[in-house]
JSON list of C-alpha atoms in Angstrom, two decimals:
[
{"chain": "B", "resi": 745, "resn": "UNK", "atom": "CA", "xyz": [100.87, 139.13, 131.52]},
{"chain": "B", "resi": 746, "resn": "UNK", "atom": "CA", "xyz": [101.45, 139.93, 127.89]},
{"chain": "B", "resi": 747, "resn": "UNK", "atom": "CA", "xyz": [103.56, 142.28, 125.84]},
{"chain": "B", "resi": 748, "resn": "UNK", "atom": "CA", "xyz": [100.56, 143.04, 123.63]},
{"chain": "B", "resi": 749, "resn": "UNK", "atom": "CA", "xyz": [97.30, 143.39, 125.62]},
{"chain": "B", "resi": 750, "resn": "UNK", "atom": "CA", "xyz": [95.36, 143.91, 122.39]},
{"chain": "B", "resi": 751, "resn": "UNK", "atom": "CA", "xyz": [96.33, 140.42, 121.26]},
{"chain": "B", "resi": 752, "resn": "UNK", "atom": "CA", "xyz": [95.23, 138.72, 124.51]},
{"chain": "B", "resi": 753, "resn": "UNK", "atom": "CA", "xyz": [94.25, 135.90, 124.61]},
{"chain": "B", "resi": 754, "resn": "UNK", "atom": "CA", "xyz": [94.91, 134.99, 120.99]},
{"chain": "B", "resi": 755, "resn": "UNK", "atom": "CA", "xyz": [98.66, 135.58, 120.70]},
{"chain": "B", "resi": 756, "resn": "UNK", "atom": "CA", "xyz": [100.89, 133.02, 122.45]},
{"chain": "B", "resi": 757, "resn": "UNK", "atom": "CA", "xyz": [103.04, 134.26, 125.32]},
{"chain": "B", "resi": 758, "resn": "UNK", "atom": "CA", "xyz": [106.76, 133.54, 125.70]},
{"chain": "B", "resi": 759, "resn": "UNK", "atom": "CA", "xyz": [106.24, 133.24, 129.47]},
{"chain": "B", "resi": 760, "resn": "UNK", "atom": "CA", "xyz": [105.26, 129.70, 130.53]},
{"chain": "B", "resi": 761, "resn": "UNK", "atom": "CA", "xyz": [102.93, 130.85, 133.31]},
{"chain": "B", "resi": 762, "resn": "UNK", "atom": "CA", "xyz": [101.23, 133.47, 131.17]},
{"chain": "B", "resi": 763, "resn": "UNK", "atom": "CA", "xyz": [100.82, 130.92, 128.39]},
{"chain": "B", "resi": 764, "resn": "UNK", "atom": "CA", "xyz": [99.00, 128.54, 130.74]},
{"chain": "B", "resi": 765, "resn": "UNK", "atom": "CA", "xyz": [96.72, 131.36, 131.89]},
{"chain": "B", "resi": 766, "resn": "UNK", "atom": "CA", "xyz": [96.14, 132.43, 128.29]},
{"chain": "B", "resi": 767, "resn": "UNK", "atom": "CA", "xyz": [95.00, 128.93, 127.39]},
{"chain": "B", "resi": 768, "resn": "UNK", "atom": "CA", "xyz": [92.71, 128.81, 130.43]},
{"chain": "B", "resi": 769, "resn": "UNK", "atom": "CA", "xyz": [91.22, 132.19, 129.49]},
{"chain": "B", "resi": 770, "resn": "UNK", "atom": "CA", "xyz": [90.63, 131.07, 125.90]},
{"chain": "B", "resi": 771, "resn": "UNK", "atom": "CA", "xyz": [89.00, 127.84, 127.01]},
{"chain": "B", "resi": 772, "resn": "UNK", "atom": "CA", "xyz": [86.76, 129.59, 129.54]},
{"chain": "B", "resi": 773, "resn": "UNK", "atom": "CA", "xyz": [85.75, 132.31, 127.07]},
{"chain": "B", "resi": 774, "resn": "UNK", "atom": "CA", "xyz": [84.84, 129.66, 124.50]},
{"chain": "B", "resi": 775, "resn": "UNK", "atom": "CA", "xyz": [82.72, 127.69, 126.99]},
{"chain": "B", "resi": 776, "resn": "UNK", "atom": "CA", "xyz": [80.88, 130.78, 128.19]},
{"chain": "B", "resi": 777, "resn": "UNK", "atom": "CA", "xyz": [80.26, 131.92, 124.63]},
{"chain": "B", "resi": 778, "resn": "UNK", "atom": "CA", "xyz": [79.15, 128.47, 123.41]},
{"chain": "B", "resi": 779, "resn": "UNK", "atom": "CA", "xyz": [76.67, 128.21, 126.29]},
{"chain": "B", "resi": 780, "resn": "UNK", "atom": "CA", "xyz": [75.52, 131.81, 126.15]},
{"chain": "B", "resi": 781, "resn": "UNK", "atom": "CA", "xyz": [76.57, 132.41, 129.74]},
{"chain": "B", "resi": 782, "resn": "UNK", "atom": "CA", "xyz": [77.20, 135.87, 131.14]},
{"chain": "B", "resi": 783, "resn": "UNK", "atom": "CA", "xyz": [79.88, 136.66, 133.69]},
{"chain": "B", "resi": 784, "resn": "UNK", "atom": "CA", "xyz": [77.13, 136.94, 136.31]},
{"chain": "B", "resi": 785, "resn": "UNK", "atom": "CA", "xyz": [75.82, 133.48, 135.46]},
{"chain": "B", "resi": 786, "resn": "UNK", "atom": "CA", "xyz": [79.34, 132.03, 135.54]},
{"chain": "B", "resi": 787, "resn": "UNK", "atom": "CA", "xyz": [80.00, 133.68, 138.90]},
{"chain": "B", "resi": 788, "resn": "UNK", "atom": "CA", "xyz": [76.72, 132.48, 140.39]},
{"chain": "B", "resi": 789, "resn": "UNK", "atom": "CA", "xyz": [77.21, 128.93, 139.12]},
{"chain": "B", "resi": 790, "resn": "UNK", "atom": "CA", "xyz": [80.88, 128.57, 140.01]},
{"chain": "B", "resi": 791, "resn": "UNK", "atom": "CA", "xyz": [81.13, 130.56, 143.23]},
{"chain": "B", "resi": 792, "resn": "UNK", "atom": "CA", "xyz": [83.95, 132.61, 141.69]},
{"chain": "B", "resi": 793, "resn": "UNK", "atom": "CA", "xyz": [83.64, 136.39, 141.97]},
{"chain": "B", "resi": 794, "resn": "UNK", "atom": "CA", "xyz": [82.49, 138.00, 138.71]},
{"chain": "B", "resi": 795, "resn": "UNK", "atom": "CA", "xyz": [85.40, 140.46, 138.71]},
{"chain": "B", "resi": 796, "resn": "UNK", "atom": "CA", "xyz": [87.89, 137.60, 139.15]},
{"chain": "B", "resi": 797, "resn": "UNK", "atom": "CA", "xyz": [86.43, 135.93, 136.05]},
{"chain": "B", "resi": 798, "resn": "UNK", "atom": "CA", "xyz": [86.47, 139.21, 134.12]},
{"chain": "B", "resi": 799, "resn": "UNK", "atom": "CA", "xyz": [90.11, 139.85, 135.09]},
{"chain": "B", "resi": 800, "resn": "UNK", "atom": "CA", "xyz": [91.11, 136.33, 134.06]},
{"chain": "B", "resi": 801, "resn": "UNK", "atom": "CA", "xyz": [89.42, 136.71, 130.68]},
{"chain": "B", "resi": 802, "resn": "UNK", "atom": "CA", "xyz": [91.06, 140.12, 130.18]},
{"chain": "B", "resi": 803, "resn": "UNK", "atom": "CA", "xyz": [94.52, 138.86, 131.14]},
{"chain": "B", "resi": 804, "resn": "UNK", "atom": "CA", "xyz": [94.71, 141.17, 134.15]},
{"chain": "B", "resi": 805, "resn": "UNK", "atom": "CA", "xyz": [95.27, 138.44, 136.75]},
{"chain": "B", "resi": 806, "resn": "UNK", "atom": "CA", "xyz": [96.38, 134.87, 137.19]},
{"chain": "B", "resi": 807, "resn": "UNK", "atom": "CA", "xyz": [93.81, 132.50, 138.69]},
{"chain": "B", "resi": 808, "resn": "UNK", "atom": "CA", "xyz": [94.63, 130.44, 141.75]},
{"chain": "B", "resi": 809, "resn": "UNK", "atom": "CA", "xyz": [94.13, 126.68, 141.87]},
{"chain": "B", "resi": 810, "resn": "UNK", "atom": "CA", "xyz": [90.80, 126.98, 143.71]},
{"chain": "B", "resi": 811, "resn": "UNK", "atom": "CA", "xyz": [89.44, 129.29, 140.99]},
{"chain": "B", "resi": 812, "resn": "UNK", "atom": "CA", "xyz": [90.46, 126.87, 138.25]},
{"chain": "B", "resi": 813, "resn": "UNK", "atom": "CA", "xyz": [88.90, 123.97, 140.20]},
{"chain": "B", "resi": 814, "resn": "UNK", "atom": "CA", "xyz": [85.61, 125.86, 140.68]},
{"chain": "B", "resi": 815, "resn": "UNK", "atom": "CA", "xyz": [85.41, 126.89, 137.03]},
{"chain": "B", "resi": 816, "resn": "UNK", "atom": "CA", "xyz": [86.17, 123.32, 135.97]},
{"chain": "B", "resi": 817, "resn": "UNK", "atom": "CA", "xyz": [83.46, 121.93, 138.25]},
{"chain": "B", "resi": 818, "resn": "UNK", "atom": "CA", "xyz": [80.94, 124.52, 137.02]},
{"chain": "B", "resi": 819, "resn": "UNK", "atom": "CA", "xyz": [81.60, 124.04, 133.31]},
{"chain": "B", "resi": 820, "resn": "UNK", "atom": "CA", "xyz": [82.47, 120.35, 133.33]},
{"chain": "B", "resi": 821, "resn": "UNK", "atom": "CA", "xyz": [85.37, 121.30, 131.06]},
{"chain": "B", "resi": 822, "resn": "UNK", "atom": "CA", "xyz": [88.99, 120.85, 132.05]},
{"chain": "B", "resi": 823, "resn": "UNK", "atom": "CA", "xyz": [90.43, 124.35, 132.30]},
{"chain": "B", "resi": 824, "resn": "UNK", "atom": "CA", "xyz": [94.10, 123.47, 132.75]},
{"chain": "B", "resi": 825, "resn": "UNK", "atom": "CA", "xyz": [95.85, 122.97, 129.39]},
{"chain": "B", "resi": 826, "resn": "UNK", "atom": "CA", "xyz": [96.62, 119.35, 128.52]},
{"chain": "B", "resi": 827, "resn": "UNK", "atom": "CA", "xyz": [100.23, 118.23, 128.45]},
{"chain": "B", "resi": 828, "resn": "UNK", "atom": "CA", "xyz": [103.29, 120.39, 129.04]},
{"chain": "B", "resi": 829, "resn": "UNK", "atom": "CA", "xyz": [103.14, 124.12, 128.39]},
{"chain": "B", "resi": 830, "resn": "UNK", "atom": "CA", "xyz": [105.57, 124.94, 125.59]},
{"chain": "B", "resi": 831, "resn": "UNK", "atom": "CA", "xyz": [108.41, 127.27, 126.44]},
{"chain": "B", "resi": 832, "resn": "UNK", "atom": "CA", "xyz": [108.75, 129.99, 123.85]},
{"chain": "B", "resi": 833, "resn": "UNK", "atom": "CA", "xyz": [111.77, 132.19, 123.42]},
{"chain": "B", "resi": 834, "resn": "UNK", "atom": "CA", "xyz": [111.11, 135.90, 123.85]},
{"chain": "B", "resi": 835, "resn": "UNK", "atom": "CA", "xyz": [111.75, 138.06, 120.79]},
{"chain": "B", "resi": 836, "resn": "UNK", "atom": "CA", "xyz": [113.73, 140.62, 122.84]}
]
């Protein structure tokens, strides 16, 4: 999902879909960290498989709508980025 896996999820992505996922991953990571929640606790509370959460946070997979809805319900924090996702030109 990114040209530079080491920079995930901090560096913006030129791909609109990957950028939305990056913002979701950043928001989820922040919420889990702020609340001191482990991946196991997040999985148990949200009903989302722990490996699915880990892969999302690592940028290895894109979450489906049901996953985003479950994580939103569990955290009480809107996961989807607000407003339109900016389109960035690739540097290639």
